PDB file of C-alpha atoms in Angstrom:
ATOM      1  CA  MET A   1     -73.390  98.357 -68.290  1.00 32.00           C
ATOM      2  CA  VAL A   2     -71.253  99.329 -70.846  1.00 32.00           C
ATOM      3  CA  MET A   3     -71.128  95.938 -73.161  1.00 33.00           C
ATOM      4  CA  ALA A   4     -68.395  94.593 -75.444  1.00 38.00           C
ATOM      5  CA  GLN A   5     -68.203  91.366 -77.951  1.00 37.00           C
ATOM      6  CA  ALA A   6     -66.007  88.547 -77.187  1.00 37.00           C
ATOM      7  CA  GLU A   7     -63.675  87.794 -80.191  1.00 40.00           C
ATOM      8  CA  GLY A   8     -64.799  84.660 -82.053  1.00 41.00           C
ATOM      9  CA  THR A   9     -67.734  84.275 -80.356  1.00 40.00           C
ATOM     10  CA  PRO A  10     -70.514  86.486 -82.732  1.00 42.00           C
ATOM     11  CA  GLY A  11     -73.545  87.433 -80.986  1.00 41.00           C
ATOM     12  CA  ARG A  12     -72.625  86.603 -77.875  1.00 42.00           C
ATOM     13  CA  TRP A  13     -71.773  89.602 -75.829  1.00 40.00           C
ATOM     14  CA  LEU A  14     -69.595  90.065 -72.433  1.00 41.00           C
ATOM     15  CA  PRO A  15     -69.224  92.940 -69.562  1.00 45.00           C
ATOM     16  CA  ARG A  16     -66.106  94.519 -70.633  1.00 50.00           C
ATOM     17  CA  TRP A  17     -65.076  93.514 -67.689  1.00 46.00           C
ATOM     18  CA  ALA A  18     -64.594  90.067 -69.223  1.00 53.00           C
ATOM     19  CA  ALA A  19     -63.124  91.588 -71.907  1.00 55.00           C
ATOM     20  CA  LEU A  20     -60.426  92.979 -70.606  1.00 51.00           C
ATOM     21  CA  PRO A  21     -57.521  90.402 -71.270  1.00 53.00           C
ATOM     22  CA  GLN A  22     -58.254  90.924 -75.062  1.00 56.00           C
ATOM     23  CA  LEU A  23     -58.556  94.630 -74.355  1.00 50.00           C
ATOM     24  CA  ALA A  24     -55.410  94.549 -72.688  1.00 51.00           C
ATOM     25  CA  GLY A  25     -53.020  92.387 -75.209  1.00 54.00           C
ATOM     26  CA  GLN A  26     -54.394  94.282 -77.788  1.00 53.00           C
ATOM     27  CA  ALA A  27     -53.405  97.730 -76.755  1.00 55.00           C
ATOM     28  CA  MET A  28     -49.821  96.086 -75.166  1.00 56.00           C
ATOM     29  CA  GLY A  29     -49.071  95.110 -78.833  1.00 57.00           C
ATOM     30  CA  SER A  30     -49.787  98.186 -80.641  1.00 60.00           C
ATOM     31  CA  ILE A  31     -47.043  99.980 -78.185  1.00 75.00           C
ATOM     32  CA  PRO A  32     -43.440  99.487 -79.678  1.00 76.00           C
ATOM     33  CA  PRO A  33     -41.077  97.564 -77.424  1.00 77.00           C
ATOM     34  CA  THR A  34     -39.021 101.202 -76.657  1.00 77.00           C
ATOM     35  CA  GLY A  35     -42.129 102.272 -75.431  1.00 81.00           C
ATOM     36  CA  LEU A  36     -43.414  99.088 -72.977  1.00 83.00           C
ATOM     37  CA  LEU A  37     -39.335  99.361 -71.615  1.00 83.00           C
ATOM     38  CA  LEU A  38     -40.018 102.794 -70.573  1.00 83.00           C
ATOM     39  CA  GLY A  39     -43.243 102.464 -69.055  1.00 85.00           C
ATOM     40  CA  GLY A  40     -42.235  99.673 -67.020  1.00 86.00           C
ATOM     41  CA  MET A  41     -39.433 101.257 -66.121  1.00 87.00           C
ATOM     42  CA  VAL A  42     -40.659 104.296 -64.673  1.00 87.00           C
ATOM     43  CA  SER A  43     -43.664 102.716 -62.927  1.00 90.00           C
ATOM     44  CA  VAL A  44     -40.841 100.021 -61.248  1.00 87.00           C
ATOM     45  CA  GLN A  45     -38.987 102.998 -59.709  1.00 87.00           C
ATOM     46  CA  PHE A  46     -42.058 105.014 -58.445  1.00 87.00           C
ATOM     47  CA  GLY A  47     -43.278 101.325 -56.495  1.00 90.00           C
ATOM     48  CA  ALA A  48     -39.895 100.742 -55.412  1.00 90.00           C
ATOM     49  CA  ALA A  49     -39.639 104.879 -53.480  1.00 88.00           C
ATOM     50  CA  VAL A  50     -42.951 103.617 -52.165  1.00 90.00           C
ATOM     51  CA  ALA A  51     -41.893 100.109 -50.859  1.00 93.00           C
ATOM     52  CA  LYS A  52     -39.110 101.706 -48.845  1.00 91.00           C
ATOM     53  CA  ASP A  53     -41.558 104.132 -47.142  1.00 89.00           C
ATOM     54  CA  LEU A  54     -43.689 100.582 -46.252  1.00 92.00           C
ATOM     55  CA  PHE A  55     -40.379  99.190 -44.580  1.00 95.00           C
ATOM     56  CA  PRO A  56     -40.848 100.235 -40.731  1.00 94.00           C
ATOM     57  CA  LEU A  57     -43.788  98.352 -40.908  1.00 94.00           C
ATOM     58  CA  VAL A  58     -43.298  95.359 -42.352  1.00 96.00           C
ATOM     59  CA  GLY A  59     -39.877  94.439 -42.698  1.00 96.00           C
ATOM     60  CA  ALA A  60     -38.405  94.257 -46.563  1.00 96.00           C
ATOM     61  CA  ALA A  61     -39.195  90.424 -46.674  1.00 96.00           C
ATOM     62  CA  GLY A  62     -42.973  91.408 -45.689  1.00 96.00           C
ATOM     63  CA  THR A  63     -42.912  94.625 -48.293  1.00 95.00           C
ATOM     64  CA  ALA A  64     -42.069  91.696 -50.861  1.00 95.00           C
ATOM     65  CA  GLY A  65     -44.375  89.604 -49.910  1.00 95.00           C
ATOM     66  CA  VAL A  66     -46.980  91.963 -49.849  1.00 94.00           C
ATOM     67  CA  ARG A  67     -46.341  93.341 -53.223  1.00 92.00           C
ATOM     68  CA  LEU A  68     -46.505  89.767 -55.001  1.00 94.00           C
ATOM     69  CA  VAL A  69     -49.695  88.387 -53.055  1.00 94.00           C
ATOM     70  CA  PHE A  70     -51.560  91.539 -54.873  1.00 94.00           C
ATOM     71  CA  ALA A  71     -49.678  90.968 -57.903  1.00 90.00           C
ATOM     72  CA  ALA A  72     -50.694  87.479 -57.821  1.00 93.00           C
ATOM     73  CA  VAL A  73     -54.641  88.272 -57.195  1.00 93.00           C
ATOM     74  CA  PHE A  74     -54.804  91.365 -59.860  1.00 89.00           C
ATOM     75  CA  LEU A  75     -53.033  89.112 -62.587  1.00 87.00           C
ATOM     76  CA  LEU A  76     -54.930  86.061 -61.366  1.00 91.00           C
ATOM     77  CA  VAL A  77     -58.161  87.994 -61.534  1.00 89.00           C
ATOM     78  CA  LEU A  78     -57.029  90.205 -65.563  1.00 83.00           C
ATOM     79  CA  TRP A  79     -56.235  86.923 -67.027  1.00 83.00           C
ATOM     80  CA  ARG A  80     -58.049  84.126 -65.179  1.00 84.00           C
ATOM     81  CA  PRO A  81     -55.013  81.530 -66.262  1.00 85.00           C
ATOM     82  CA  THR A  82     -55.859  77.715 -66.933  1.00 79.00           C
ATOM     83  CA  LEU A  83     -54.044  74.988 -64.645  1.00 78.00           C
ATOM     84  CA  LYS A  84     -53.997  72.718 -67.770  1.00 78.00           C
ATOM     85  CA  LEU A  85     -50.304  73.500 -68.363  1.00 77.00           C
ATOM     86  CA  GLY A  86     -48.173  71.463 -70.925  1.00 78.00           C
ATOM     87  CA  ARG A  87     -45.207  69.426 -70.095  1.00 81.00           C
ATOM     88  CA  LYS A  88     -42.879  71.834 -72.001  1.00 84.00           C
ATOM     89  CA  ALA A  89     -44.688  75.173 -70.142  1.00 89.00           C
ATOM     90  CA  LEU A  90     -45.166  73.691 -66.198  1.00 91.00           C
ATOM     91  CA  PRO A  91     -41.125  74.098 -65.619  1.00 92.00           C
ATOM     92  CA  VAL A  92     -40.907  77.631 -67.272  1.00 93.00           C
ATOM     93  CA  VAL A  93     -43.612  78.861 -64.890  1.00 94.00           C
ATOM     94  CA  LEU A  94     -42.389  77.222 -61.747  1.00 94.00           C
ATOM     95  CA  GLY A  95     -39.172  78.275 -62.455  1.00 95.00           C
ATOM     96  CA  TYR A  96     -40.176  82.400 -63.805  1.00 94.00           C
ATOM     97  CA  GLY A  97     -41.961  81.936 -60.656  1.00 95.00           C
ATOM     98  CA  ALA A  98     -39.097  81.243 -58.258  1.00 97.00           C
ATOM     99  CA  VAL A  99     -36.932  83.709 -59.875  1.00 96.00           C
ATOM    100  CA  LEU A 100     -39.503  86.160 -59.643  1.00 93.00           C
ATOM    101  CA  GLY A 101     -39.968  85.623 -55.715  1.00 96.00           C
ATOM    102  CA  LEU A 102     -36.533  85.771 -55.118  1.00 97.00           C
ATOM    103  CA  MET A 103     -35.810  88.422 -57.211  1.00 95.00           C
ATOM    104  CA  ASN A 104     -37.921  90.882 -55.293  1.00 93.00           C
ATOM    105  CA  LEU A 105     -37.205  89.551 -51.888  1.00 97.00           C
ATOM    106  CA  MET A 106     -33.508  89.978 -52.685  1.00 97.00           C
ATOM    107  CA  PHE A 107     -33.816  92.986 -53.981  1.00 95.00           C
ATOM    108  CA  TYR A 108     -35.914  94.468 -50.952  1.00 96.00           C
ATOM    109  CA  GLU A 109     -33.366  93.186 -48.601  1.00 97.00           C
ATOM    110  CA  ALA A 110     -30.711  95.298 -50.360  1.00 96.00           C
ATOM    111  CA  LEU A 111     -33.422  98.336 -50.475  1.00 94.00           C
ATOM    112  CA  ALA A 112     -33.547  98.258 -46.908  1.00 95.00           C
ATOM    113  CA  ARG A 113     -29.158  98.940 -46.299  1.00 93.00           C
ATOM    114  CA  LEU A 114     -28.799 100.928 -50.165  1.00 91.00           C
ATOM    115  CA  PRO A 115     -29.481 103.723 -51.305  1.00 89.00           C
ATOM    116  CA  LEU A 116     -32.221 103.062 -54.380  1.00 90.00           C
ATOM    117  CA  GLY A 117     -30.000 104.334 -57.333  1.00 88.00           C
ATOM    118  CA  ILE A 118     -27.045 102.347 -56.006  1.00 89.00           C
ATOM    119  CA  ALA A 119     -29.008  98.990 -55.803  1.00 92.00           C
ATOM    120  CA  VAL A 120     -30.997  99.537 -58.724  1.00 89.00           C
ATOM    121  CA  THR A 121     -26.722 100.370 -60.441  1.00 88.00           C
ATOM    122  CA  ILE A 122     -25.663  96.819 -59.172  1.00 90.00           C
ATOM    123  CA  GLU A 123     -28.751  94.767 -60.099  1.00 89.00           C
ATOM    124  CA  PHE A 124     -28.545  96.366 -63.702  1.00 83.00           C
ATOM    125  CA  LEU A 125     -25.636  94.011 -64.243  1.00 86.00           C
ATOM    126  CA  GLY A 126     -27.710  91.095 -64.333  1.00 87.00           C
ATOM    127  CA  PRO A 127     -29.263  92.571 -67.793  1.00 80.00           C
ATOM    128  CA  LEU A 128     -26.055  93.778 -68.798  1.00 80.00           C
ATOM    129  CA  ALA A 129     -24.220  90.372 -68.587  1.00 83.00           C
ATOM    130  CA  VAL A 130     -26.881  88.920 -70.592  1.00 81.00           C
ATOM    131  CA  ALA A 131     -26.668  91.898 -73.289  1.00 73.00           C
ATOM    132  CA  LEU A 132     -22.801  90.924 -73.096  1.00 78.00           C
ATOM    133  CA  ALA A 133     -22.814  87.372 -72.600  1.00 78.00           C
ATOM    134  CA  GLY A 134     -20.626  84.988 -74.972  1.00 66.00           C
ATOM    135  CA  SER A 135     -19.402  88.363 -77.187  1.00 70.00           C
ATOM    136  CA  ARG A 136     -15.735  88.400 -78.842  1.00 71.00           C
ATOM    137  CA  ARG A 137     -16.088  91.545 -79.773  1.00 77.00           C
ATOM    138  CA  TRP A 138     -13.405  93.774 -77.740  1.00 78.00           C
ATOM    139  CA  LEU A 139     -15.850  97.000 -77.848  1.00 82.00           C
ATOM    140  CA  ASP A 140     -18.348  94.563 -75.379  1.00 79.00           C
ATOM    141  CA  VAL A 141     -15.057  94.086 -73.622  1.00 82.00           C
ATOM    142  CA  LEU A 142     -14.535  97.555 -72.745  1.00 86.00           C
ATOM    143  CA  TRP A 143     -18.589  98.334 -72.436  1.00 84.00           C
ATOM    144  CA  ALA A 144     -18.037  95.459 -69.402  1.00 84.00           C
ATOM    145  CA  LEU A 145     -15.179  97.336 -67.935  1.00 86.00           C
ATOM    146  CA  LEU A 146     -16.655 100.463 -67.677  1.00 89.00           C
ATOM    147  CA  ALA A 147     -20.033  98.837 -65.792  1.00 86.00           C
ATOM    148  CA  GLY A 148     -16.925  97.253 -63.434  1.00 83.00           C
ATOM    149  CA  ALA A 149     -15.210 100.496 -62.943  1.00 87.00           C
ATOM    150  CA  GLY A 150     -18.989 102.288 -61.771  1.00 86.00           C
ATOM    151  CA  VAL A 151     -19.331  99.470 -59.580  1.00 80.00           C
ATOM    152  CA  ALA A 152     -15.855 100.124 -58.064  1.00 80.00           C
ATOM    153  CA  LEU A 153     -17.118 103.633 -57.687  1.00 82.00           C
ATOM    154  CA  LEU A 154     -19.740 102.803 -55.604  1.00 77.00           C
ATOM    155  CA  THR A 155     -17.457 101.298 -53.013  1.00 68.00           C
ATOM    156  CA  ARG A 156     -16.176 105.135 -52.713  1.00 65.00           C
ATOM    157  CA  ALA A 157     -19.356 106.278 -50.539  1.00 58.00           C
ATOM    158  CA  ASP A 158     -18.320 107.837 -47.453  1.00 58.00           C
ATOM    159  CA  GLY A 159     -18.069 104.831 -44.715  1.00 59.00           C
ATOM    160  CA  GLY A 160     -18.642 102.540 -47.580  1.00 68.00           C
ATOM    161  CA  ILE A 161     -21.942 100.286 -48.698  1.00 81.00           C
ATOM    162  CA  SER A 162     -23.337  97.487 -46.822  1.00 88.00           C
ATOM    163  CA  PHE A 163     -21.657  94.537 -47.456  1.00 89.00           C
ATOM    164  CA  VAL A 164     -24.620  92.388 -47.073  1.00 95.00           C
ATOM    165  CA  GLY A 165     -26.916  94.868 -48.910  1.00 94.00           C
ATOM    166  CA  LEU A 166     -24.270  94.237 -51.645  1.00 92.00           C
ATOM    167  CA  LEU A 167     -24.567  91.012 -51.399  1.00 95.00           C
ATOM    168  CA  PHE A 168     -28.589  90.750 -51.381  1.00 97.00           C
ATOM    169  CA  VAL A 169     -28.457  93.256 -54.810  1.00 95.00           C
ATOM    170  CA  LEU A 170     -25.673  90.824 -56.690  1.00 95.00           C
ATOM    171  CA  GLY A 171     -28.070  87.856 -56.306  1.00 97.00           C
ATOM    172  CA  ALA A 172     -30.762  90.118 -57.442  1.00 96.00           C
ATOM    173  CA  ALA A 173     -28.920  90.862 -60.557  1.00 94.00           C
ATOM    174  CA  THR A 174     -28.584  87.260 -61.035  1.00 96.00           C
ATOM    175  CA  CYS A 175     -31.804  86.500 -60.538  1.00 96.00           C
ATOM    176  CA  TRP A 176     -32.971  89.680 -63.181  1.00 89.00           C
ATOM    177  CA  ALA A 177     -30.409  87.925 -65.873  1.00 91.00           C
ATOM    178  CA  LEU A 178     -32.506  84.435 -64.863  1.00 93.00           C
ATOM    179  CA  TYR A 179     -35.720  86.756 -65.741  1.00 88.00           C
ATOM    180  CA  ILE A 180     -34.523  87.801 -69.010  1.00 85.00           C
ATOM    181  CA  LEU A 181     -33.440  84.319 -70.253  1.00 89.00           C
ATOM    182  CA  ILE A 182     -36.741  82.471 -68.673  1.00 92.00           C
ATOM    183  CA  GLY A 183     -38.914  85.403 -69.325  1.00 86.00           C
ATOM    184  CA  ALA A 184     -38.204  84.997 -72.980  1.00 82.00           C
ATOM    185  CA  LYS A 185     -38.803  81.247 -73.008  1.00 87.00           C
ATOM    186  CA  LEU A 186     -42.407  82.044 -70.893  1.00 87.00           C
ATOM    187  CA  GLY A 187     -43.889  84.226 -74.164  1.00 79.00           C
ATOM    188  CA  GLU A 188     -43.333  80.954 -76.379  1.00 82.00           C
ATOM    189  CA  VAL A 189     -44.955  78.609 -74.320  1.00 84.00           C
ATOM    190  CA  THR A 190     -47.673  80.965 -72.969  1.00 83.00           C
ATOM    191  CA  SER A 191     -50.188  83.288 -74.359  1.00 76.00           C
ATOM    192  CA  GLY A 192     -50.818  86.536 -73.003  1.00 70.00           C
ATOM    193  CA  GLY A 193     -50.832  87.330 -69.412  1.00 79.00           C
ATOM    194  CA  SER A 194     -51.876  83.721 -68.516  1.00 85.00           C
ATOM    195  CA  GLY A 195     -48.111  82.443 -67.395  1.00 87.00           C
ATOM    196  CA  LEU A 196     -47.315  85.466 -66.165  1.00 86.00           C
ATOM    197  CA  ALA A 197     -50.094  85.448 -63.491  1.00 90.00           C
ATOM    198  CA  LEU A 198     -49.235  82.010 -62.249  1.00 93.00           C
ATOM    199  CA  SER A 199     -45.506  82.467 -62.221  1.00 93.00           C
ATOM    200  CA  MET A 200     -46.557  85.229 -59.862  1.00 93.00           C
ATOM    201  CA  THR A 201     -48.489  82.751 -57.697  1.00 95.00           C
ATOM    202  CA  VAL A 202     -45.318  80.619 -57.715  1.00 96.00           C
ATOM    203  CA  GLY A 203     -43.776  83.515 -56.511  1.00 96.00           C
ATOM    204  CA  ALA A 204     -45.615  84.875 -53.923  1.00 96.00           C
ATOM    205  CA  LEU A 205     -45.867  81.163 -52.482  1.00 97.00           C
ATOM    206  CA  ILE A 206     -42.001  80.981 -51.860  1.00 97.00           C
ATOM    207  CA  VAL A 207     -42.212  84.750 -50.360  1.00 97.00           C
ATOM    208  CA  ALA A 208     -44.521  84.301 -48.284  1.00 96.00           C
ATOM    209  CA  PRO A 209     -43.241  82.046 -45.187  1.00 96.00           C
ATOM    210  CA  PHE A 210     -40.348  84.325 -45.523  1.00 96.00           C
ATOM    211  CA  SER A 211     -42.892  87.656 -44.980  1.00 96.00           C
ATOM    212  CA  VAL A 212     -44.528  86.218 -41.997  1.00 96.00           C
ATOM    213  CA  ALA A 213     -41.355  86.003 -39.868  1.00 96.00           C
ATOM    214  CA  GLU A 214     -40.542  88.860 -40.231  1.00 95.00           C
ATOM    215  CA  ALA A 215     -43.856  91.064 -39.791  1.00 94.00           C
ATOM    216  CA  GLY A 216     -46.601  88.413 -38.601  1.00 92.00           C
ATOM    217  CA  GLY A 217     -49.893  90.548 -38.089  1.00 92.00           C
ATOM    218  CA  ALA A 218     -48.586  93.790 -39.271  1.00 94.00           C
ATOM    219  CA  LEU A 219     -48.985  92.243 -42.678  1.00 93.00           C
ATOM    220  CA  LEU A 220     -52.946  93.116 -42.112  1.00 92.00           C
ATOM    221  CA  SER A 221     -52.892  96.352 -41.330  1.00 93.00           C
ATOM    222  CA  PRO A 222     -54.945  98.599 -43.464  1.00 93.00           C
ATOM    223  CA  LEU A 223     -51.620 101.029 -44.231  1.00 92.00           C
ATOM    224  CA  ALA A 224     -49.545  97.732 -45.130  1.00 92.00           C
ATOM    225  CA  LEU A 225     -52.322  96.205 -47.398  1.00 92.00           C
ATOM    226  CA  LEU A 226     -52.992  99.617 -49.133  1.00 93.00           C
ATOM    227  CA  ALA A 227     -49.355 100.310 -49.843  1.00 91.00           C
ATOM    228  CA  GLY A 228     -48.850  96.839 -50.974  1.00 90.00           C
ATOM    229  CA  ALA A 229     -51.643  96.980 -53.510  1.00 92.00           C
ATOM    230  CA  GLY A 230     -50.067  99.945 -54.655  1.00 91.00           C
ATOM    231  CA  VAL A 231     -46.584  98.483 -54.972  1.00 92.00           C
ATOM    232  CA  ALA A 232     -48.173  95.503 -56.167  1.00 90.00           C
ATOM    233  CA  VAL A 233     -49.661  97.446 -59.288  1.00 89.00           C
ATOM    234  CA  LEU A 234     -46.798  99.781 -59.860  1.00 91.00           C
ATOM    235  CA  SER A 235     -43.475  97.252 -59.590  1.00 87.00           C
ATOM    236  CA  SER A 236     -45.438  94.266 -60.549  1.00 78.00           C
ATOM    237  CA  VAL A 237     -48.619  94.036 -62.424  1.00 78.00           C
ATOM    238  CA  ILE A 238     -47.504  97.217 -64.895  1.00 85.00           C
ATOM    239  CA  PRO A 239     -43.736  96.411 -65.238  1.00 85.00           C
ATOM    240  CA  TYR A 240     -43.888  92.811 -65.787  1.00 74.00           C
ATOM    241  CA  SER A 241     -46.885  92.646 -68.398  1.00 78.00           C
ATOM    242  CA  LEU A 242     -44.977  95.232 -70.224  1.00 84.00           C
ATOM    243  CA  GLU A 243     -41.610  93.622 -70.282  1.00 79.00           C
ATOM    244  CA  LEU A 244     -43.102  90.686 -70.880  1.00 76.00           C
ATOM    245  CA  GLU A 245     -44.826  91.793 -73.971  1.00 79.00           C
ATOM    246  CA  ALA A 246     -41.531  93.901 -75.318  1.00 81.00           C
ATOM    247  CA  LEU A 247     -39.956  89.720 -74.782  1.00 76.00           C
ATOM    248  CA  ARG A 248     -41.937  88.558 -77.481  1.00 76.00           C
ATOM    249  CA  LYS A 249     -40.865  91.386 -79.823  1.00 76.00           C
ATOM    250  CA  ILE A 250     -37.386  91.218 -79.446  1.00 76.00           C
ATOM    251  CA  PRO A 251     -34.188  88.938 -78.327  1.00 74.00           C
ATOM    252  CA  PRO A 252     -33.538  89.021 -74.722  1.00 65.00           C
ATOM    253  CA  ARG A 253     -29.768  90.162 -75.463  1.00 63.00           C
ATOM    254  CA  LEU A 254     -31.632  93.558 -76.713  1.00 69.00           C
ATOM    255  CA  PHE A 255     -34.060  93.600 -74.147  1.00 70.00           C
ATOM    256  CA  GLY A 256     -30.940  93.954 -71.612  1.00 63.00           C
ATOM    257  CA  VAL A 257     -29.017  96.766 -73.238  1.00 62.00           C
ATOM    258  CA  LEU A 258     -32.544  98.618 -74.100  1.00 70.00           C
ATOM    259  CA  MET A 259     -33.038  99.421 -70.552  1.00 72.00           C
ATOM    260  CA  SER A 260     -29.375 101.548 -70.138  1.00 74.00           C
ATOM    261  CA  VAL A 261     -31.135 104.496 -68.915  1.00 78.00           C
ATOM    262  CA  GLU A 262     -32.784 102.220 -65.693  1.00 80.00           C
ATOM    263  CA  PRO A 263     -30.000 103.218 -62.596  1.00 85.00           C
ATOM    264  CA  ALA A 264     -30.420 107.049 -63.510  1.00 84.00           C
ATOM    265  CA  LEU A 265     -34.593 106.655 -63.091  1.00 84.00           C
ATOM    266  CA  GLY A 266     -33.493 105.043 -60.212  1.00 87.00           C
ATOM    267  CA  ALA A 267     -31.154 107.328 -58.747  1.00 88.00           C
ATOM    268  CA  LEU A 268     -33.565 109.812 -59.997  1.00 86.00           C
ATOM    269  CA  ALA A 269     -36.586 108.370 -58.170  1.00 87.00           C
ATOM    270  CA  GLY A 270     -34.415 107.873 -54.943  1.00 89.00           C
ATOM    271  CA  VAL A 271     -33.589 111.520 -54.942  1.00 88.00           C
ATOM    272  CA  LEU A 272     -37.170 112.996 -56.061  1.00 86.00           C
ATOM    273  CA  LEU A 273     -39.397 110.927 -53.766  1.00 85.00           C
ATOM    274  CA  LEU A 274     -37.189 109.308 -50.927  1.00 88.00           C
ATOM    275  CA  GLY A 275     -34.728 112.517 -50.270  1.00 87.00           C
ATOM    276  CA  GLU A 276     -32.142 110.707 -50.875  1.00 86.00           C
ATOM    277  CA  HIS A 277     -28.361 112.281 -51.335  1.00 82.00           C
ATOM    278  CA  LEU A 278     -25.660 110.886 -53.774  1.00 81.00           C
ATOM    279  CA  GLY A 279     -22.482 112.090 -53.586  1.00 81.00           C
ATOM    280  CA  GLY A 280     -20.380 112.985 -56.663  1.00 82.00           C
ATOM    281  CA  TRP A 281     -18.728 109.302 -57.317  1.00 81.00           C
ATOM    282  CA  GLN A 282     -22.513 107.901 -57.275  1.00 85.00           C
ATOM    283  CA  TRP A 283     -23.323 109.825 -60.001  1.00 86.00           C
ATOM    284  CA  ALA A 284     -20.346 109.273 -61.836  1.00 88.00           C
ATOM    285  CA  ALA A 285     -20.886 105.257 -61.181  1.00 88.00           C
ATOM    286  CA  ILE A 286     -24.353 105.610 -62.515  1.00 88.00           C
ATOM    287  CA  VAL A 287     -23.012 107.464 -65.625  1.00 88.00           C
ATOM    288  CA  CYS A 288     -20.608 104.800 -66.182  1.00 89.00           C
ATOM    289  CA  VAL A 289     -22.816 101.950 -66.074  1.00 86.00           C
ATOM    290  CA  VAL A 290     -25.567 103.750 -68.070  1.00 84.00           C
ATOM    291  CA  ALA A 291     -22.690 104.087 -70.509  1.00 86.00           C
ATOM    292  CA  ALA A 292     -21.667 101.011 -71.298  1.00 84.00           C
ATOM    293  CA  SER A 293     -25.096  99.748 -71.630  1.00 76.00           C
ATOM    294  CA  ALA A 294     -25.799 102.384 -74.015  1.00 74.00           C
ATOM    295  CA  GLY A 295     -22.616 101.389 -75.703  1.00 77.00           C
ATOM    296  CA  ALA A 296     -23.405  97.624 -75.703  1.00 73.00           C
ATOM    297  CA  THR A 297     -27.050  98.839 -77.373  1.00 64.00           C
ATOM    298  CA  TRP A 298     -25.076 100.821 -80.169  1.00 68.00           C
ATOM    299  CA  THR A 299     -22.630  98.110 -81.089  1.00 71.00           C
ATOM    300  CA  ALA A 300     -25.841  95.593 -80.842  1.00 60.00           C
ATOM    301  CA  ARG A 301     -27.307  97.229 -83.831  1.00 53.00           C
ATOM    302  CA  ARG A 302     -24.211  96.476 -85.862  1.00 54.00           C
ATOM    303  CA  ARG A 303     -23.998  92.709 -85.376  1.00 51.00           C
TER     304      ARG A 303
END
């Protein structure tokens, strides 16, 4: 077995798997924030495509539950966090976990009713709102109006879009904004991925009742477990770990605007992996939201 010496313990040798948290932290620390965010976005869109294929078997809530449970298990094994949290860390972990759980549940409920590209585009209003919050610059008002115009264009789809799906994805957008803000605080009060592991466990516990109520015993089918594990890695373990590390290096405002390509990646994943069709109005809407975020990013660098 290949062995690795743990930092700070001279002469003591551990199996390489026991040093994974240290190695993972070092690897992520060497990647610039833009690379971390791009890798996370690509991973999460592929994971969403896999998750949507799982809906016929266990439903949206069932898929969210399986994903969160596996993600929690993977992160707990990887980081082996302590349960001894300080008074400052405990409410942050609980709040971050609640936001994670509800964000996943509502996004999957929206994804069951909307194309992937449309759902991601509307959900993206969350981080964009964080980027623009509190600004008094007229250019930022322009970016906000452009993003709003993009969402309005999405309603021009043939037959309109699902009103229930729209409500779910707006809820997910709100949770995404809170995820960015609380995630920055989580990075301050915890180290490595320990806070993320505990928060993911909280999120899984919150969503579990909804998952069991919808899917029941189907959650234990081999296909659901296998696909759920894959979705957990692609949509939770990889992106959340990368994003949390990025939030340690950049402020929440900049984090939000750097993710401007997320709607385009979501639409592309829907077309390539799910065979979804988007009309001209929908692509125009996605361009509006991406342009709004790119513009906000450009002007943010000059403040």
